[in-house]
PDB file of C-alpha atoms in Angstrom:
ATOM      1  CA  MET A 152       5.709 -16.270   8.347  1.00  0.00           C
ATOM      2  CA  ASN A 153       2.342 -15.856   9.152  1.00  0.00           C
ATOM      3  CA  LYS A 154       2.858 -12.383   9.184  1.00  0.00           C
ATOM      4  CA  TYR A 155       4.154 -12.878   5.622  1.00  0.00           C
ATOM      5  CA  ILE A 156       1.505 -15.306   4.546  1.00  0.00           C
ATOM      6  CA  ALA A 157      -1.239 -12.247   5.987  1.00  0.00           C
ATOM      7  CA  GLU A 158       0.796 -10.384   3.903  1.00  0.00           C
ATOM      8  CA  PHE A 159       1.334 -12.479   0.338  1.00  0.00           C
ATOM      9  CA  ILE A 160      -2.690 -12.831   0.773  1.00  0.00           C
ATOM     10  CA  GLY A 161      -3.682  -8.968   1.612  1.00  0.00           C
ATOM     11  CA  THR A 162      -1.424  -7.990  -1.661  1.00  0.00           C
ATOM     12  CA  PHE A 163      -2.404 -10.258  -3.610  1.00  0.00           C
ATOM     13  CA  PHE A 164      -5.790  -9.690  -3.616  1.00  0.00           C
ATOM     14  CA  LEU A 165      -5.251  -5.936  -4.217  1.00  0.00           C
ATOM     15  CA  VAL A 166      -3.857  -6.410  -7.437  1.00  0.00           C
ATOM     16  CA  LEU A 167      -5.880  -9.080  -8.339  1.00  0.00           C
ATOM     17  CA  THR A 168      -9.072  -6.130  -7.729  1.00  0.00           C
ATOM     18  CA  ILE A 169      -7.002  -4.053  -9.610  1.00  0.00           C
ATOM     19  CA  GLY A 170      -5.477  -5.886 -12.252  1.00  0.00           C
ATOM     20  CA  CYS A 171      -9.242  -7.129 -12.525  1.00  0.00           C
ATOM     21  CA  THR A 172     -11.447  -3.877 -12.629  1.00  0.00           C
ATOM     22  CA  GLY A 173      -7.812  -2.037 -15.078  1.00  0.00           C
ATOM     23  CA  ILE A 174      -8.424  -4.268 -17.903  1.00  0.00           C
ATOM     24  CA  GLY A 175     -11.078  -5.684 -20.186  1.00  0.00           C
ATOM     25  CA  ALA A 176     -13.611  -4.164 -17.412  1.00  0.00           C
ATOM     26  CA  GLY A 177     -14.315  -0.665 -18.751  1.00  0.00           C
ATOM     27  CA  ALA A 178     -12.925   0.832 -15.935  1.00  0.00           C
ATOM     28  CA  GLY A 179     -14.719   3.600 -15.441  1.00  0.00           C
ATOM     29  CA  VAL A 180     -15.498   4.951 -11.257  1.00  0.00           C
ATOM     30  CA  ILE A 181     -15.681   0.889 -10.800  1.00  0.00           C
ATOM     31  CA  ALA A 182     -11.677   0.435 -10.394  1.00  0.00           C
ATOM     32  CA  PRO A 183     -11.273   3.048  -8.056  1.00  0.00           C
ATOM     33  CA  LEU A 184     -14.204   1.403  -5.874  1.00  0.00           C
ATOM     34  CA  ALA A 185     -13.839  -1.573  -6.258  1.00  0.00           C
ATOM     35  CA  ILE A 186      -9.217  -0.867  -5.903  1.00  0.00           C
ATOM     36  CA  GLY A 187     -10.062   0.363  -2.320  1.00  0.00           C
ATOM     37  CA  ALA A 188     -12.742  -1.536  -1.309  1.00  0.00           C
ATOM     38  CA  ALA A 189     -10.243  -4.865  -2.308  1.00  0.00           C
ATOM     39  CA  LEU A 190      -7.895  -3.085   0.517  1.00  0.00           C
ATOM     40  CA  MET A 191      -9.758  -2.243   3.546  1.00  0.00           C
ATOM     41  CA  VAL A 192     -11.205  -5.599   3.674  1.00  0.00           C
ATOM     42  CA  MET A 193      -7.887  -7.002   3.357  1.00  0.00           C
ATOM     43  CA  VAL A 194      -6.651  -3.841   6.384  1.00  0.00           C
ATOM     44  CA  PHE A 195      -9.423  -5.811   8.469  1.00  0.00           C
ATOM     45  CA  ALA A 196      -8.140  -9.468   7.809  1.00  0.00           C
ATOM     46  CA  GLY A 197      -5.046  -9.436   8.361  1.00  0.00           C
ATOM     47  CA  GLY A 198      -4.339  -6.280  10.485  1.00  0.00           C
ATOM     48  CA  HIS A 199      -3.909  -8.059  13.471  1.00  0.00           C
ATOM     49  CA  ILE A 200      -2.016 -11.044  11.969  1.00  0.00           C
ATOM     50  CA  SER A 201       0.616  -8.428  10.247  1.00  0.00           C
ATOM     51  CA  GLY A 202      -0.248  -5.223  10.845  1.00  0.00           C
ATOM     52  CA  ALA A 203      -1.370  -5.295   7.053  1.00  0.00           C
ATOM     53  CA  HIS A 204       1.105  -3.763   4.785  1.00  0.00           C
ATOM     54  CA  TYR A 205       0.183  -4.847   1.650  1.00  0.00           C
ATOM     55  CA  ASN A 206       3.149  -2.177   0.646  1.00  0.00           C
ATOM     56  CA  PRO A 207       6.458  -1.911   0.851  1.00  0.00           C
ATOM     57  CA  ALA A 208       6.662   1.861   0.799  1.00  0.00           C
ATOM     58  CA  VAL A 209       4.331   1.499   4.071  1.00  0.00           C
ATOM     59  CA  THR A 210       6.884  -1.502   5.128  1.00  0.00           C
ATOM     60  CA  VAL A 211       9.336   1.494   5.695  1.00  0.00           C
ATOM     61  CA  GLY A 212       7.321   3.665   6.984  1.00  0.00           C
ATOM     62  CA  MET A 213       7.023   1.278   9.782  1.00  0.00           C
ATOM     63  CA  LEU A 214      10.412   0.219  10.711  1.00  0.00           C
ATOM     64  CA  ILE A 215      10.746   4.267  10.557  1.00  0.00           C
ATOM     65  CA  ARG A 216       8.350   4.492  13.195  1.00  0.00           C
ATOM     66  CA  GLY A 217       9.237   1.598  14.877  1.00  0.00           C
ATOM     67  CA  LYS A 218       7.472  -0.849  14.704  1.00  0.00           C
ATOM     68  CA  LEU A 219       8.154  -3.173  12.055  1.00  0.00           C
ATOM     69  CA  ASN A 220      11.389  -5.744  13.168  1.00  0.00           C
ATOM     70  CA  PRO A 221      14.020  -4.937  11.384  1.00  0.00           C
ATOM     71  CA  ALA A 222      14.526  -8.137  10.627  1.00  0.00           C
ATOM     72  CA  ASP A 223      10.736  -8.729   8.996  1.00  0.00           C
ATOM     73  CA  VAL A 224      11.887  -6.233   5.583  1.00  0.00           C
ATOM     74  CA  VAL A 225      12.475  -7.798   3.245  1.00  0.00           C
ATOM     75  CA  PRO A 226      10.655 -10.825   3.991  1.00  0.00           C
ATOM     76  CA  TYR A 227       7.649  -8.135   4.020  1.00  0.00           C
ATOM     77  CA  TRP A 228       9.223  -7.345   0.732  1.00  0.00           C
ATOM     78  CA  ILE A 229       9.415 -10.810  -1.052  1.00  0.00           C
ATOM     79  CA  ALA A 230       5.814 -11.688   0.435  1.00  0.00           C
ATOM     80  CA  GLN A 231       4.428  -8.237  -1.310  1.00  0.00           C
ATOM     81  CA  PHE A 232       6.420  -8.214  -4.773  1.00  0.00           C
ATOM     82  CA  VAL A 233       5.888 -12.062  -5.621  1.00  0.00           C
ATOM     83  CA  ALA A 234       2.273 -11.605  -4.484  1.00  0.00           C
ATOM     84  CA  ALA A 235       1.856  -8.742  -7.005  1.00  0.00           C
ATOM     85  CA  ALA A 236       3.970 -10.508 -10.108  1.00  0.00           C
ATOM     86  CA  LEU A 237       1.549 -13.419  -9.603  1.00  0.00           C
ATOM     87  CA  ALA A 238      -1.411 -12.076  -9.296  1.00  0.00           C
ATOM     88  CA  ALA A 239      -0.938 -10.071 -11.808  1.00  0.00           C
ATOM     89  CA  VAL A 240      -0.081 -13.191 -14.022  1.00  0.00           C
ATOM     90  CA  ILE A 241      -2.966 -14.850 -12.405  1.00  0.00           C
ATOM     91  CA  VAL A 242      -4.586 -11.852 -14.738  1.00  0.00           C
ATOM     92  CA  ILE A 243      -3.110 -11.368 -18.100  1.00  0.00           C
ATOM     93  CA  LYS A 244      -3.608 -15.847 -18.887  1.00  0.00           C
ATOM     94  CA  CYS A 245      -6.831 -16.550 -17.461  1.00  0.00           C
ATOM     95  CA  LEU A 246      -8.999 -14.115 -15.960  1.00  0.00           C
ATOM     96  CA  ARG A 247      -8.706 -10.951 -18.350  1.00  0.00           C
ATOM     97  CA  ALA A 248      -6.593 -13.664 -21.571  1.00  0.00           C
ATOM     98  CA  GLY A 249      -6.055 -11.263 -24.859  1.00  0.00           C
ATOM     99  CA  ALA A 250      -8.250  -8.640 -23.315  1.00  0.00           C
ATOM    100  CA  PRO A 251      -6.674  -5.212 -24.596  1.00  0.00           C
ATOM    101  CA  VAL A 252      -4.590  -4.013 -22.784  1.00  0.00           C
ATOM    102  CA  THR A 253      -3.256  -0.319 -23.842  1.00  0.00           C
ATOM    103  CA  PRO A 254       0.064   1.012 -21.352  1.00  0.00           C
ATOM    104  CA  ILE A 255      -0.471   4.797 -19.461  1.00  0.00           C
ATOM    105  CA  ASP A 256       2.352   7.161 -21.073  1.00  0.00           C
ATOM    106  CA  PRO A 257       2.486   9.718 -17.830  1.00  0.00           C
ATOM    107  CA  HIS A 258       4.549  12.565 -18.045  1.00  0.00           C
ATOM    108  CA  VAL A 259       7.549  12.170 -15.750  1.00  0.00           C
ATOM    109  CA  GLY A 260       7.116  15.365 -13.249  1.00  0.00           C
ATOM    110  CA  PRO A 261       3.910  15.069 -12.991  1.00  0.00           C
ATOM    111  CA  ALA A 262       3.578  10.972 -12.235  1.00  0.00           C
ATOM    112  CA  LEU A 263       6.606  11.890  -9.679  1.00  0.00           C
ATOM    113  CA  LEU A 264       4.574  14.659  -7.672  1.00  0.00           C
ATOM    114  CA  ALA A 265       1.306  12.459  -7.588  1.00  0.00           C
ATOM    115  CA  GLU A 266       2.753   9.113  -6.820  1.00  0.00           C
ATOM    116  CA  PHE A 267       4.693  11.348  -4.095  1.00  0.00           C
ATOM    117  CA  LEU A 268       1.809  13.276  -2.685  1.00  0.00           C
ATOM    118  CA  PHE A 269      -0.474  10.144  -2.748  1.00  0.00           C
ATOM    119  CA  THR A 270       2.096   7.966  -1.207  1.00  0.00           C
ATOM    120  CA  PHE A 271       2.626  10.118   1.217  1.00  0.00           C
ATOM    121  CA  ALA A 272      -1.177  10.678   2.206  1.00  0.00           C
ATOM    122  CA  LEU A 273      -0.963   6.890   2.306  1.00  0.00           C
ATOM    123  CA  VAL A 274       1.616   6.083   5.111  1.00  0.00           C
ATOM    124  CA  TYR A 275       0.661   9.230   6.547  1.00  0.00           C
ATOM    125  CA  VAL A 276      -2.500   8.120   7.288  1.00  0.00           C
ATOM    126  CA  VAL A 277      -1.654   4.441   7.996  1.00  0.00           C
ATOM    127  CA  LEU A 278       1.132   6.231  10.831  1.00  0.00           C
ATOM    128  CA  ASN A 279      -1.763   7.564  12.519  1.00  0.00           C
ATOM    129  CA  THR A 280      -5.399   6.346  12.197  1.00  0.00           C
ATOM    130  CA  ALA A 281      -2.700   3.209  13.402  1.00  0.00           C
ATOM    131  CA  THR A 282       0.667   3.635  15.673  1.00  0.00           C
ATOM    132  CA  ALA A 283      -0.923   6.484  17.499  1.00  0.00           C
ATOM    133  CA  GLU A 284      -2.347   6.291  21.220  1.00  0.00           C
ATOM    134  CA  GLY A 285      -4.751   8.847  20.070  1.00  0.00           C
ATOM    135  CA  THR A 286      -5.884   6.060  17.964  1.00  0.00           C
ATOM    136  CA  SER A 287      -5.413   2.989  19.648  1.00  0.00           C
ATOM    137  CA  GLY A 288      -7.888   0.347  19.081  1.00  0.00           C
ATOM    138  CA  ASN A 289     -10.062   1.982  16.334  1.00  0.00           C
ATOM    139  CA  SER A 290     -12.228   0.723  14.177  1.00  0.00           C
ATOM    140  CA  PHE A 291     -12.406   2.416  11.495  1.00  0.00           C
ATOM    141  CA  TYR A 292      -9.102   2.339  10.772  1.00  0.00           C
ATOM    142  CA  GLY A 293      -9.303   0.154   7.405  1.00  0.00           C
ATOM    143  CA  LEU A 294     -11.759   2.046   6.250  1.00  0.00           C
ATOM    144  CA  ALA A 295      -9.214   5.153   6.025  1.00  0.00           C
ATOM    145  CA  ILE A 296      -7.134   3.534   4.475  1.00  0.00           C
ATOM    146  CA  GLY A 297      -9.170   2.117   2.082  1.00  0.00           C
ATOM    147  CA  MET A 298     -10.661   5.315   1.232  1.00  0.00           C
ATOM    148  CA  THR A 299      -7.394   7.463   0.788  1.00  0.00           C
ATOM    149  CA  VAL A 300      -6.051   4.263  -2.004  1.00  0.00           C
ATOM    150  CA  MET A 301      -9.744   4.995  -3.383  1.00  0.00           C
ATOM    151  CA  ALA A 302      -9.491   9.075  -3.443  1.00  0.00           C
ATOM    152  CA  GLY A 303      -6.056   8.930  -5.313  1.00  0.00           C
ATOM    153  CA  ALA A 304      -7.186   6.358  -7.340  1.00  0.00           C
ATOM    154  CA  PHE A 305      -9.721   9.047  -8.627  1.00  0.00           C
ATOM    155  CA  ALA A 306      -7.558  12.051  -8.396  1.00  0.00           C
ATOM    156  CA  VAL A 307      -4.233  10.802  -9.812  1.00  0.00           C
ATOM    157  CA  GLY A 308      -5.044   7.755 -11.892  1.00  0.00           C
ATOM    158  CA  ASP A 309      -4.938   9.146 -15.255  1.00  0.00           C
ATOM    159  CA  ILE A 310      -1.727  11.191 -14.851  1.00  0.00           C
ATOM    160  CA  SER A 311       0.860   8.856 -12.952  1.00  0.00           C
ATOM    161  CA  GLY A 312      -1.519   4.967 -12.943  1.00  0.00           C
ATOM    162  CA  GLY A 313      -2.344   5.670  -8.789  1.00  0.00           C
ATOM    163  CA  ALA A 314       0.031   3.259  -7.902  1.00  0.00           C
ATOM    164  CA  LEU A 315       1.256   4.154  -4.353  1.00  0.00           C
ATOM    165  CA  ASN A 316       2.832   1.262  -3.711  1.00  0.00           C
ATOM    166  CA  PRO A 317       5.686  -0.075  -4.653  1.00  0.00           C
ATOM    167  CA  ALA A 318       3.986  -3.078  -5.826  1.00  0.00           C
ATOM    168  CA  VAL A 319       1.501  -2.411  -7.276  1.00  0.00           C
ATOM    169  CA  ALA A 320       3.499  -1.078  -9.629  1.00  0.00           C
ATOM    170  CA  LEU A 321       5.530  -4.528 -10.205  1.00  0.00           C
ATOM    171  CA  GLY A 322       1.790  -5.591 -10.935  1.00  0.00           C
ATOM    172  CA  ILE A 323       0.770  -3.069 -13.070  1.00  0.00           C
ATOM    173  CA  CYS A 324       4.136  -3.153 -14.970  1.00  0.00           C
ATOM    174  CA  VAL A 325       3.579  -7.000 -15.293  1.00  0.00           C
ATOM    175  CA  LEU A 326      -0.582  -7.037 -16.400  1.00  0.00           C
ATOM    176  CA  GLY A 327       1.618  -4.641 -19.057  1.00  0.00           C
ATOM    177  CA  ILE A 328      -1.052  -1.693 -17.785  1.00  0.00           C
ATOM    178  CA  SER A 329       2.569   0.505 -17.106  1.00  0.00           C
ATOM    179  CA  LYS A 330       6.429   0.786 -19.129  1.00  0.00           C
ATOM    180  CA  TRP A 331       8.507  -1.144 -17.124  1.00  0.00           C
ATOM    181  CA  GLY A 332      11.332   2.140 -18.132  1.00  0.00           C
ATOM    182  CA  ASN A 333       8.665   3.986 -15.880  1.00  0.00           C
ATOM    183  CA  ILE A 334       8.359   1.360 -12.666  1.00  0.00           C
ATOM    184  CA  TRP A 335      11.199   3.966 -11.286  1.00  0.00           C
ATOM    185  CA  ILE A 336       8.989   6.392 -11.039  1.00  0.00           C
ATOM    186  CA  TYR A 337       6.810   4.508  -8.898  1.00  0.00           C
ATOM    187  CA  LEU A 338      10.083   3.214  -6.906  1.00  0.00           C
ATOM    188  CA  LEU A 339      12.045   6.558  -5.794  1.00  0.00           C
ATOM    189  CA  ALA A 340       8.547   8.447  -5.133  1.00  0.00           C
ATOM    190  CA  ASP A 341       6.688   6.035  -3.279  1.00  0.00           C
ATOM    191  CA  PHE A 342       9.859   5.253  -0.425  1.00  0.00           C
ATOM    192  CA  ALA A 343      10.644   9.205  -0.537  1.00  0.00           C
ATOM    193  CA  ALA A 344       6.982   9.479  -0.282  1.00  0.00           C
ATOM    194  CA  ALA A 345       7.152   6.446   3.218  1.00  0.00           C
ATOM    195  CA  ILE A 346      10.245   8.357   5.073  1.00  0.00           C
ATOM    196  CA  VAL A 347       9.031  11.858   5.132  1.00  0.00           C
ATOM    197  CA  ALA A 348       5.820  10.573   6.711  1.00  0.00           C
ATOM    198  CA  ALA A 349       6.939   8.855   8.401  1.00  0.00           C
ATOM    199  CA  ILE A 350       9.628  11.489   8.956  1.00  0.00           C
ATOM    200  CA  ILE A 351       6.263  14.617   9.859  1.00  0.00           C
ATOM    201  CA  PHE A 352       4.531  11.867  11.532  1.00  0.00           C
ATOM    202  CA  GLN A 353       7.187  11.439  14.381  1.00  0.00           C
ATOM    203  CA  LEU A 354       7.469  15.218  13.954  1.00  0.00           C
ATOM    204  CA  ILE A 355       4.408  16.439  14.645  1.00  0.00           C
ATOM    205  CA  ASN A 356       3.336  13.196  17.325  1.00  0.00           C
ATOM    206  CA  GLN A 357       4.105  13.128  21.135  1.00  0.00           C
ATOM    207  CA  PRO A 358       6.561  11.174  22.519  1.00  0.00           C
ATOM    208  CA  MET A 359       4.108  10.217  24.655  1.00  0.00           C
ATOM    209  CA  GLN A 360       1.260   9.204  21.886  1.00  0.00           C
ATOM    210  CA  THR A 361       3.171   7.023  19.763  1.00  0.00           C
ATOM    211  CA  THR A 362       3.089   3.987  21.816  1.00  0.00           C
ATOM    212  CA  PRO A 363      -0.816   2.269  21.508  1.00  0.00           C
ATOM    213  CA  ILE A 364      -2.372   2.687  24.951  1.00  0.00           C
ATOM    214  CA  ALA A 365      -3.880  -1.258  25.507  1.00  0.00           C
ATOM    215  CA  THR A 366      -7.555  -1.575  24.692  1.00  0.00           C
ATOM    216  CA  ASP A 367     -10.026  -4.452  24.167  1.00  0.00           C
ATOM    217  CA  GLU A 368      -9.714  -4.235  20.760  1.00  0.00           C
ATOM    218  CA  PRO A 369      -5.575  -4.910  19.763  1.00  0.00           C
ATOM    219  CA  PRO A 370      -4.494  -1.561  17.798  1.00  0.00           C
ATOM    220  CA  TYR A 371      -3.566  -2.122  14.421  1.00  0.00           C
ATOM    221  CA  GLU A 372       0.143  -2.732  14.638  1.00  0.00           C
ATOM    222  CA  THR A 373       2.937  -5.113  12.875  1.00  0.00           C
ATOM    223  CA  PRO A 374       3.680  -7.270  16.013  1.00  0.00           C
ATOM    224  CA  SER A 375       7.355  -8.109  17.230  1.00  0.00           C
TER     225      SER A 375
END
């Protein structure tokens, strides 16, 4: 249960930050910076408990990577999606109540490609900084992961919304930032990207490099 609570808390504050900076705050450059920072600190806070996925696509990547018990997949998803929905409701009903929201209207092709590419980058970075032998026990994984999301938000935020995360996709639909009819774009692209990233990770890392070495600093991996 501790793992699921950690996933809930991390995802909640990620989506809360997205909502508060994306609505009524004159987003600009502030939103990507705040979102990347929020993810970074939550990864550092919860990595030793749950692996700090905060993203159903990352959970799929970890499953394929062999760093997640299959029985944990659905509970992780439930924690992530419920946290995202609750955070979004708190933003629109309380913190940003009454603030005008104009939903994005992405073009399907570019949005699919943008979501796929940067979700691939995110899962690829997570797996290589958090589960490979060469980076085991490092102190930079949270920064690397947060910066990847920040880069994606800057690069494709105006193309797809820069969700890079099915739970965030649910959150932005509840927030009204994205139309419900577009949610399939995020689900398809993000999950597909996670699968491809995990497969490529396995292909380019030698077998002996895929098991983290025990160090004084616990590696960032999902407890079994």
